[in-house]
Amino acid sequence: MEKENLAEPIRLKEFEGRISRGEKIEPGDWMPDEYRNQLIRMISQHAHSEVVGMLPEGAWITRAPNLRRKMVLLAKVQDEAGHGQYLYHAAETLGVTREEMLDALLSGRAKYASVFNYPTLSWADVGIIGWLVDGAAIKNQTMLAQCSYGPYSRAMVRICAEEGFHMKQGKEMVIRYAQGTDEQKKMTQNALDRWWWPMLMMFGLPDNVSTNSNVLKRWGIRTRSNDTLRQEFINELVPELHALGLNIPDEDLRYDEDNDDWLSGEIDWDEFWRVVRGNGPCNKERIETRRKAHSDGLWVREAVSAYASHMEKRSQL
Ligand code: FAQ
């Protein structure tokens, strides 16, 4: 019997069998609507995060302190654009169009990582973002490279390799500045004070309130929980930041000997929702910048589609 004609429960059972055997699901394969919708939601939000994520650091390209730093930052920001491209492509394989996704972003309906709605006030922010924000992204994305959906997992492998360089350049900067002049130390501490909490929010809501976690785990999209990844990252960061003489802006941070964990104070989830709902310090500016980039790029899109239709007509002659 043709697969398309199988009854829904049988197809679902087959699908779940594939997930539990660790097989990759590919674009033309049958998949439950919930699986498809969760992937579209997550991959498109991820793509938007990469593209909007270019803006905070991009603001410092013209003000980099020397040519080497400028070249590194240019390459990093350009990489993030590439990540957006891979991810939009991966989402397109699920039946959503690029136009639909961009429309959701530019109209303000789509979500993207809340961390990118905060301003970059000094050059040290570039170092802290590279180490902490790219580091948090990698922690999550290394897991997503095992995701059950083939195009997303393959995009993640490449993205993680590039993010690894991003994190290293940020860490190198922070290590230098934390041991540099008093002014550099102050600037670095100030950047850490402002980015620490938004970075922790990147991992998503706590496990007991996350609405999506269980569904994502069921379908093999995620294998580890938001809190597990957040805790693992805190455990890695705290000793390294302390070793550099930096203070973590959390009065309740404490070491739990029994579990070998650095336990953080309460994350301000009210602030998180304020920012996610559009009222963070830079939400409006970020969307305006993307809208302008989109309208400035109209002539490029028109030229590309005119060229494509010209080539198609020629091939029919
Ligand atoms: N910001 O049930 P959960 C990067 C939303 S890439 C905004 O916990 P879930 C690279 C969530 O969408 C960073 N919204 O959700 C870079 C959901 O809303 P919905 C992005 C958030 O999916 C570095 C609702 O709250 N990475 O940084 C956030 O289980 C430097 C309920 O939340 C990815 O997107 C947030 N932080 O967990 C670029 C990775 N957290 O859709 C430039 C893929 C939650 O139900 C410079 N995504 N929400 O209306 C994921 O792994 C997950 O989607 C999470 C959220 C972990 C982001």
CSV table of C-alpha atoms and ligand atoms in Angstrom, one decimal:
chain,number,residue,atom,x,y,z
A,1,MET,CA,0.0,0.0,0.0
A,2,GLU,CA,1.2,3.5,-0.8
A,3,LYS,CA,2.4,5.4,2.3
A,4,GLU,CA,0.1,8.4,1.6
A,5,ASN,CA,-2.9,6.1,1.9
A,6,LEU,CA,-2.0,4.7,5.4
A,7,ALA,CA,-4.4,5.6,8.1
A,8,GLU,CA,-3.3,8.5,10.3
A,9,PRO,CA,-2.5,6.4,13.5
A,10,ILE,CA,-0.3,4.0,11.5
A,11,ARG,CA,1.6,6.8,9.9
A,12,LEU,CA,2.1,8.5,13.3
A,13,LYS,CA,3.4,5.2,14.7
A,14,GLU,CA,5.8,4.8,11.9
A,15,PHE,CA,6.9,8.4,12.3
A,16,GLU,CA,7.5,8.0,16.0
A,17,GLY,CA,9.4,4.8,15.3
A,18,ARG,CA,11.7,6.7,13.1
A,19,ILE,CA,12.2,9.4,15.7
A,20,SER,CA,13.0,6.8,18.4
A,21,ARG,CA,15.5,5.1,16.1
A,22,GLY,CA,17.3,8.4,15.7
A,23,GLU,CA,16.5,8.6,11.9
A,24,LYS,CA,16.5,12.1,10.3
A,25,ILE,CA,13.1,13.3,9.0
A,26,GLU,CA,13.6,14.9,5.6
A,27,PRO,CA,11.5,17.6,3.8
A,28,GLY,CA,9.3,15.3,1.5
A,29,ASP,CA,8.6,12.8,4.4
A,30,TRP,CA,5.2,12.6,6.1
A,31,MET,CA,5.2,14.4,9.4
A,32,PRO,CA,2.5,15.3,11.9
A,33,ASP,CA,1.2,18.9,11.7
A,34,GLU,CA,2.3,19.6,15.3
A,35,TYR,CA,5.9,18.6,14.3
A,36,ARG,CA,5.8,20.8,11.2
A,37,ASN,CA,4.3,23.7,13.1
A,38,GLN,CA,6.8,23.6,16.0
A,39,LEU,CA,9.7,23.5,13.6
A,40,ILE,CA,8.4,26.4,11.6
A,41,ARG,CA,7.9,28.4,14.8
A,42,MET,CA,11.3,27.6,16.2
A,43,ILE,CA,13.4,27.8,13.0
A,44,SER,CA,11.8,31.1,11.9
A,45,GLN,CA,12.3,32.6,15.3
A,46,HIS,CA,15.9,31.4,15.2
A,47,ALA,CA,16.4,32.9,11.8
A,48,HIS,CA,15.0,36.3,12.9
A,49,SER,CA,17.3,36.2,15.9
A,50,GLU,CA,20.3,35.8,13.8
A,51,VAL,CA,19.3,38.6,11.5
A,52,VAL,CA,18.3,41.0,14.2
A,53,GLY,CA,21.3,39.8,16.2
A,54,MET,CA,23.6,41.5,13.6
A,55,LEU,CA,22.4,44.9,14.8
A,56,PRO,CA,23.8,45.4,18.3
A,57,GLU,CA,27.3,44.5,17.4
A,58,GLY,CA,27.0,45.9,13.8
A,59,ALA,CA,26.7,49.3,15.4
A,60,TRP,CA,30.3,49.1,16.5
A,61,ILE,CA,31.9,48.2,13.1
A,62,THR,CA,32.7,51.8,12.3
A,63,ARG,CA,34.1,52.4,15.8
A,64,ALA,CA,36.3,49.3,16.3
A,65,PRO,CA,39.6,50.3,18.0
A,66,ASN,CA,41.9,48.9,15.3
A,67,LEU,CA,41.8,47.3,11.9
A,68,ARG,CA,42.2,43.7,13.2
A,69,ARG,CA,39.2,44.1,15.5
A,70,LYS,CA,37.2,45.7,12.7
A,71,MET,CA,37.9,42.8,10.3
A,72,VAL,CA,37.0,40.2,12.9
A,73,LEU,CA,33.8,42.0,13.8
A,74,LEU,CA,32.8,42.4,10.1
A,75,ALA,CA,33.4,38.7,9.5
A,76,LYS,CA,31.3,37.8,12.6
A,77,VAL,CA,28.4,40.0,11.7
A,78,GLN,CA,28.4,38.8,8.2
A,79,ASP,CA,28.4,35.2,9.5
A,80,GLU,CA,25.2,35.9,11.4
A,81,ALA,CA,23.6,37.0,8.1
A,82,GLY,CA,24.6,33.7,6.6
A,83,HIS,CA,23.1,31.8,9.6
A,84,GLY,CA,19.9,33.6,9.0
A,85,GLN,CA,20.0,32.5,5.3
A,86,TYR,CA,20.6,28.8,6.2
A,87,LEU,CA,17.7,28.9,8.7
A,88,TYR,CA,15.2,30.7,6.5
A,89,HIS,CA,16.1,28.0,3.8
A,90,ALA,CA,15.5,25.2,6.4
A,91,ALA,CA,12.1,26.7,7.4
A,92,GLU,CA,11.1,27.0,3.7
A,93,THR,CA,11.5,23.3,3.3
A,94,LEU,CA,8.5,22.9,5.7
A,95,GLY,CA,6.2,24.9,3.4
A,96,VAL,CA,6.4,28.4,4.8
A,97,THR,CA,7.6,31.1,2.4
A,98,ARG,CA,10.4,33.6,3.0
A,99,GLU,CA,7.9,36.4,2.4
A,100,GLU,CA,5.6,35.1,5.1
A,101,MET,CA,8.4,34.9,7.6
A,102,LEU,CA,9.8,38.4,6.8
A,103,ASP,CA,6.3,39.8,6.9
A,104,ALA,CA,5.9,38.4,10.4
A,105,LEU,CA,9.2,39.9,11.5
A,106,LEU,CA,8.7,43.3,9.9
A,107,SER,CA,5.1,43.7,11.1
A,108,GLY,CA,6.3,43.0,14.7
A,109,ARG,CA,4.3,39.7,15.0
A,110,ALA,CA,7.3,37.4,15.1
A,111,LYS,CA,9.4,36.7,18.1
A,112,TYR,CA,13.2,36.7,18.1
A,113,ALA,CA,15.7,36.4,21.0
A,114,SER,CA,14.9,39.1,23.5
A,115,VAL,CA,18.7,39.7,24.2
A,116,PHE,CA,19.0,41.6,21.0
A,117,ASN,CA,16.7,44.4,22.2
A,118,TYR,CA,19.3,45.8,24.5
A,119,PRO,CA,21.7,48.5,23.5
A,120,THR,CA,25.5,48.1,23.0
A,121,LEU,CA,26.9,51.0,25.0
A,122,SER,CA,30.6,50.4,24.9
A,123,TRP,CA,33.2,48.5,22.9
A,124,ALA,CA,33.4,45.9,25.7
A,125,ASP,CA,29.9,44.9,24.9
A,126,VAL,CA,31.2,43.3,21.7
A,127,GLY,CA,33.5,41.1,23.7
A,128,ILE,CA,30.9,40.2,26.3
A,129,ILE,CA,28.3,39.4,23.5
A,130,GLY,CA,30.8,37.2,21.7
A,131,TRP,CA,31.7,35.2,24.8
A,132,LEU,CA,28.3,35.1,26.7
A,133,VAL,CA,25.6,35.5,24.0
A,134,ASP,CA,27.3,33.4,21.3
A,135,GLY,CA,28.3,31.0,24.1
A,136,ALA,CA,24.7,30.6,25.2
A,137,ALA,CA,23.6,30.2,21.6
A,138,ILE,CA,26.2,27.4,21.0
A,139,LYS,CA,25.2,25.6,24.1
A,140,ASN,CA,21.6,25.3,22.8
A,141,GLN,CA,22.6,24.8,19.1
A,142,THR,CA,25.0,22.0,19.9
A,143,MET,CA,22.0,20.1,21.1
A,144,LEU,CA,19.9,21.2,18.1
A,145,ALA,CA,22.6,19.7,15.8
A,146,GLN,CA,21.2,16.4,16.9
A,147,CYS,CA,17.6,17.5,16.0
A,148,SER,CA,15.4,15.0,14.3
A,149,TYR,CA,14.7,17.3,11.3
A,150,GLY,CA,17.6,16.9,8.8
A,151,PRO,CA,17.8,20.4,7.3
A,152,TYR,CA,17.8,22.1,10.7
A,153,SER,CA,20.3,19.7,12.2
A,154,ARG,CA,22.7,20.1,9.3
A,155,ALA,CA,22.4,23.9,9.4
A,156,MET,CA,23.3,23.7,13.1
A,157,VAL,CA,26.5,21.8,12.5
A,158,ARG,CA,27.8,24.5,10.3
A,159,ILE,CA,26.5,27.3,12.4
A,160,CYS,CA,28.1,25.9,15.6
A,161,ALA,CA,31.4,25.7,13.9
A,162,GLU,CA,31.2,29.4,13.0
A,163,GLU,CA,29.8,30.4,16.4
A,164,GLY,CA,32.8,28.7,18.0
A,165,PHE,CA,35.1,31.3,16.5
A,166,HIS,CA,32.7,34.1,17.6
A,167,MET,CA,32.8,32.9,21.1
A,168,LYS,CA,36.6,32.7,21.1
A,169,GLN,CA,37.1,36.2,19.7
A,170,GLY,CA,34.8,37.6,22.4
A,171,LYS,CA,36.5,35.6,25.2
A,172,GLU,CA,39.9,36.7,24.0
A,173,MET,CA,38.8,40.4,24.2
A,174,VAL,CA,37.3,40.0,27.7
A,175,ILE,CA,40.4,38.2,29.0
A,176,ARG,CA,42.6,41.1,27.7
A,177,TYR,CA,40.4,43.9,28.9
A,178,ALA,CA,39.7,42.4,32.3
A,179,GLN,CA,43.5,42.4,32.9
A,180,GLY,CA,44.1,45.7,31.1
A,181,THR,CA,43.9,49.3,32.3
A,182,ASP,CA,41.5,50.4,35.0
A,183,GLU,CA,39.3,52.0,32.3
A,184,GLN,CA,39.2,48.7,30.4
A,185,LYS,CA,38.4,46.7,33.5
A,186,LYS,CA,35.6,49.1,34.4
A,187,MET,CA,34.2,49.0,30.9
A,188,THR,CA,34.2,45.2,30.9
A,189,GLN,CA,32.6,44.9,34.3
A,190,ASN,CA,29.9,47.3,33.2
A,191,ALA,CA,29.2,45.3,30.1
A,192,LEU,CA,29.0,42.1,32.1
A,193,ASP,CA,26.5,43.8,34.5
A,194,ARG,CA,24.2,44.7,31.7
A,195,TRP,CA,24.4,41.5,29.6
A,196,TRP,CA,24.4,38.8,32.3
A,197,TRP,CA,20.6,38.5,32.9
A,198,PRO,CA,19.5,39.0,29.3
A,199,MET,CA,21.9,36.2,28.4
A,200,LEU,CA,20.4,33.9,30.9
A,201,MET,CA,17.0,34.6,29.5
A,202,MET,CA,18.1,33.3,26.1
A,203,PHE,CA,17.7,29.7,27.3
A,204,GLY,CA,13.9,30.2,27.4
A,205,LEU,CA,11.4,29.9,30.3
A,206,PRO,CA,12.0,27.6,33.3
A,207,ASP,CA,11.1,24.0,32.6
A,208,ASN,CA,8.0,24.1,34.8
A,209,VAL,CA,6.4,26.9,32.8
A,210,SER,CA,7.9,26.4,29.3
A,211,THR,CA,4.9,25.7,27.0
A,212,ASN,CA,6.9,24.1,24.2
A,213,SER,CA,9.6,22.0,25.9
A,214,ASN,CA,7.7,18.7,26.2
A,215,VAL,CA,6.4,18.8,22.7
A,216,LEU,CA,9.9,19.6,21.3
A,217,LYS,CA,11.3,16.7,23.3
A,218,ARG,CA,8.6,14.3,22.3
A,219,TRP,CA,9.5,14.9,18.6
A,220,GLY,CA,13.3,14.7,19.1
A,221,ILE,CA,13.7,18.4,18.2
A,222,ARG,CA,15.3,19.0,21.6
A,223,THR,CA,16.9,16.5,23.8
A,224,ARG,CA,17.7,18.6,26.8
A,225,SER,CA,15.7,21.1,28.8
A,226,ASN,CA,16.0,24.9,29.0
A,227,ASP,CA,17.0,24.8,32.7
A,228,THR,CA,19.6,22.0,32.2
A,229,LEU,CA,21.4,24.0,29.5
A,230,ARG,CA,21.2,27.2,31.4
A,231,GLN,CA,22.6,25.6,34.6
A,232,GLU,CA,25.4,23.9,32.6
A,233,PHE,CA,26.4,27.3,31.1
A,234,ILE,CA,26.3,29.1,34.4
A,235,ASN,CA,28.6,26.4,35.9
A,236,GLU,CA,31.1,26.9,33.1
A,237,LEU,CA,31.0,30.7,33.1
A,238,VAL,CA,31.2,31.5,36.9
A,239,PRO,CA,34.7,30.1,37.7
A,240,GLU,CA,36.1,31.6,34.5
A,241,LEU,CA,34.7,35.1,35.1
A,242,HIS,CA,35.7,35.0,38.8
A,243,ALA,CA,39.3,34.0,37.7
A,244,LEU,CA,39.4,37.2,35.7
A,245,GLY,CA,38.4,39.3,38.8
A,246,LEU,CA,35.0,40.0,37.3
A,247,ASN,CA,31.9,40.2,39.6
A,248,ILE,CA,28.7,38.5,38.5
A,249,PRO,CA,25.8,40.9,39.1
A,250,ASP,CA,23.8,38.4,41.2
A,251,GLU,CA,23.8,38.9,44.9
A,252,ASP,CA,22.1,35.5,45.4
A,253,LEU,CA,24.6,33.5,43.3
A,254,ARG,CA,25.8,30.6,45.5
A,255,TYR,CA,27.7,27.4,45.1
A,256,ASP,CA,25.9,24.2,45.9
A,257,GLU,CA,28.5,21.7,46.9
A,258,ASP,CA,26.2,18.7,46.9
A,259,ASN,CA,25.4,19.0,43.2
A,260,ASP,CA,28.5,21.0,42.1
A,261,ASP,CA,26.3,23.7,40.8
A,262,TRP,CA,26.4,27.5,40.8
A,263,LEU,CA,22.9,28.5,41.7
A,264,SER,CA,21.7,31.7,40.3
A,265,GLY,CA,19.2,34.2,41.8
A,266,GLU,CA,15.7,34.6,40.4
A,267,ILE,CA,15.6,35.7,36.8
A,268,ASP,CA,13.3,38.7,36.3
A,269,TRP,CA,10.7,37.1,34.0
A,270,ASP,CA,8.5,40.2,34.1
A,271,GLU,CA,11.3,42.1,32.4
A,272,PHE,CA,11.6,39.2,29.9
A,273,TRP,CA,8.0,39.4,28.9
A,274,ARG,CA,8.1,43.2,28.7
A,275,VAL,CA,11.0,42.9,26.2
A,276,VAL,CA,9.4,39.9,24.3
A,277,ARG,CA,6.2,41.9,23.9
A,278,GLY,CA,7.9,44.8,22.2
A,279,ASN,CA,8.7,47.1,25.1
A,280,GLY,CA,12.4,46.6,25.6
A,281,PRO,CA,14.9,49.4,25.2
A,282,CYS,CA,15.6,48.8,21.5
A,283,ASN,CA,12.7,46.8,20.1
A,284,LYS,CA,11.3,49.6,18.0
A,285,GLU,CA,14.7,50.7,16.7
A,286,ARG,CA,15.5,47.1,15.7
A,287,ILE,CA,12.4,46.6,13.7
A,288,GLU,CA,12.7,50.0,12.1
A,289,THR,CA,16.2,49.2,11.0
A,290,ARG,CA,15.1,45.8,9.5
A,291,ARG,CA,12.2,47.6,7.7
A,292,LYS,CA,14.6,50.1,6.2
A,293,ALA,CA,17.0,47.4,5.1
A,294,HIS,CA,14.1,45.5,3.5
A,295,SER,CA,12.9,48.5,1.5
A,296,ASP,CA,16.5,49.5,0.6
A,297,GLY,CA,17.0,46.0,-0.8
A,298,LEU,CA,13.9,46.0,-2.9
A,299,TRP,CA,15.8,46.8,-6.1
A,300,VAL,CA,18.1,43.8,-5.5
A,301,ARG,CA,15.2,41.4,-5.1
A,302,GLU,CA,13.5,42.9,-8.3
A,303,ALA,CA,16.8,42.6,-10.3
A,304,VAL,CA,17.3,38.9,-9.1
A,305,SER,CA,13.7,37.9,-10.0
A,306,ALA,CA,13.9,39.7,-13.4
A,307,TYR,CA,17.1,37.9,-14.1
A,308,ALA,CA,15.6,34.5,-13.0
A,309,SER,CA,12.5,34.9,-15.3
A,310,HIS,CA,14.8,36.0,-18.2
A,311,MET,CA,16.9,32.9,-17.8
A,312,GLU,CA,13.8,30.7,-17.6
A,313,LYS,CA,12.3,32.2,-20.8
A,314,ARG,CA,15.7,31.6,-22.5
A,315,SER,CA,15.8,28.0,-21.5
A,316,GLN,CA,12.3,27.5,-23.0
A,317,LEU,CA,13.4,28.8,-26.5
B,1,FAQ,N1,13.5,35.5,23.5
B,1,FAQ,O1,8.2,27.4,26.0
B,1,FAQ,P1,9.4,28.4,25.8
B,1,FAQ,C1,22.0,33.6,18.5
B,1,FAQ,C2,9.3,32.6,23.7
B,1,FAQ,S1,20.7,32.6,18.1
B,1,FAQ,C3,12.3,35.7,22.9
B,1,FAQ,O2,10.5,28.3,26.8
B,1,FAQ,P2,10.9,27.2,23.7
B,1,FAQ,C4,23.1,33.8,17.6
B,1,FAQ,C5,9.2,31.3,22.9
B,1,FAQ,O3,9.5,31.5,21.6
B,1,FAQ,C6,19.6,32.8,19.5
B,1,FAQ,N2,11.3,34.8,23.0
B,1,FAQ,O4,9.9,28.3,24.3
B,1,FAQ,C7,23.7,35.1,17.6
B,1,FAQ,C8,7.7,31.0,23.2
B,1,FAQ,O5,6.9,31.8,22.3
B,1,FAQ,P3,5.9,31.1,21.3
B,1,FAQ,C9,18.3,32.2,19.2
B,1,FAQ,C10,11.5,33.7,23.8
B,1,FAQ,O6,10.8,27.3,22.2
B,1,FAQ,C11,24.6,35.4,18.6
B,1,FAQ,C12,7.5,31.5,24.6
B,1,FAQ,O7,8.5,32.4,24.9
B,1,FAQ,N3,18.4,30.8,19.3
B,1,FAQ,O8,21.9,34.2,19.5
B,1,FAQ,C13,12.8,33.5,24.4
B,1,FAQ,O9,10.8,25.9,24.3
B,1,FAQ,C14,25.2,36.7,18.7
B,1,FAQ,C15,7.5,30.3,25.6
B,1,FAQ,O10,8.9,29.9,25.8
B,1,FAQ,C16,17.3,30.0,19.0
B,1,FAQ,O11,16.3,30.5,18.5
B,1,FAQ,C17,13.8,34.4,24.2
B,1,FAQ,N4,15.0,34.3,24.8
B,1,FAQ,O12,12.4,27.7,24.1
B,1,FAQ,C18,23.4,36.0,16.7
B,1,FAQ,C19,17.5,28.5,19.1
B,1,FAQ,N5,12.7,32.4,25.1
B,1,FAQ,O13,6.7,30.7,20.1
B,1,FAQ,C20,24.0,37.3,16.8
B,1,FAQ,C21,16.3,27.8,18.7
B,1,FAQ,C22,11.4,31.9,25.0
B,1,FAQ,O14,5.3,29.9,21.9
B,1,FAQ,C23,24.9,37.6,17.8
B,1,FAQ,N6,15.2,28.0,19.7
B,1,FAQ,N7,10.7,32.7,24.1
B,1,FAQ,O15,4.9,32.2,20.9
B,1,FAQ,C24,15.1,27.4,20.9
B,1,FAQ,O16,16.0,26.6,21.2
B,1,FAQ,C25,13.9,27.7,21.7
B,1,FAQ,O17,12.9,28.2,20.9
B,1,FAQ,C26,14.2,28.7,22.9
B,1,FAQ,C27,12.9,28.9,23.6
B,1,FAQ,C28,15.2,28.1,23.9
B,1,FAQ,C29,14.7,30.0,22.4
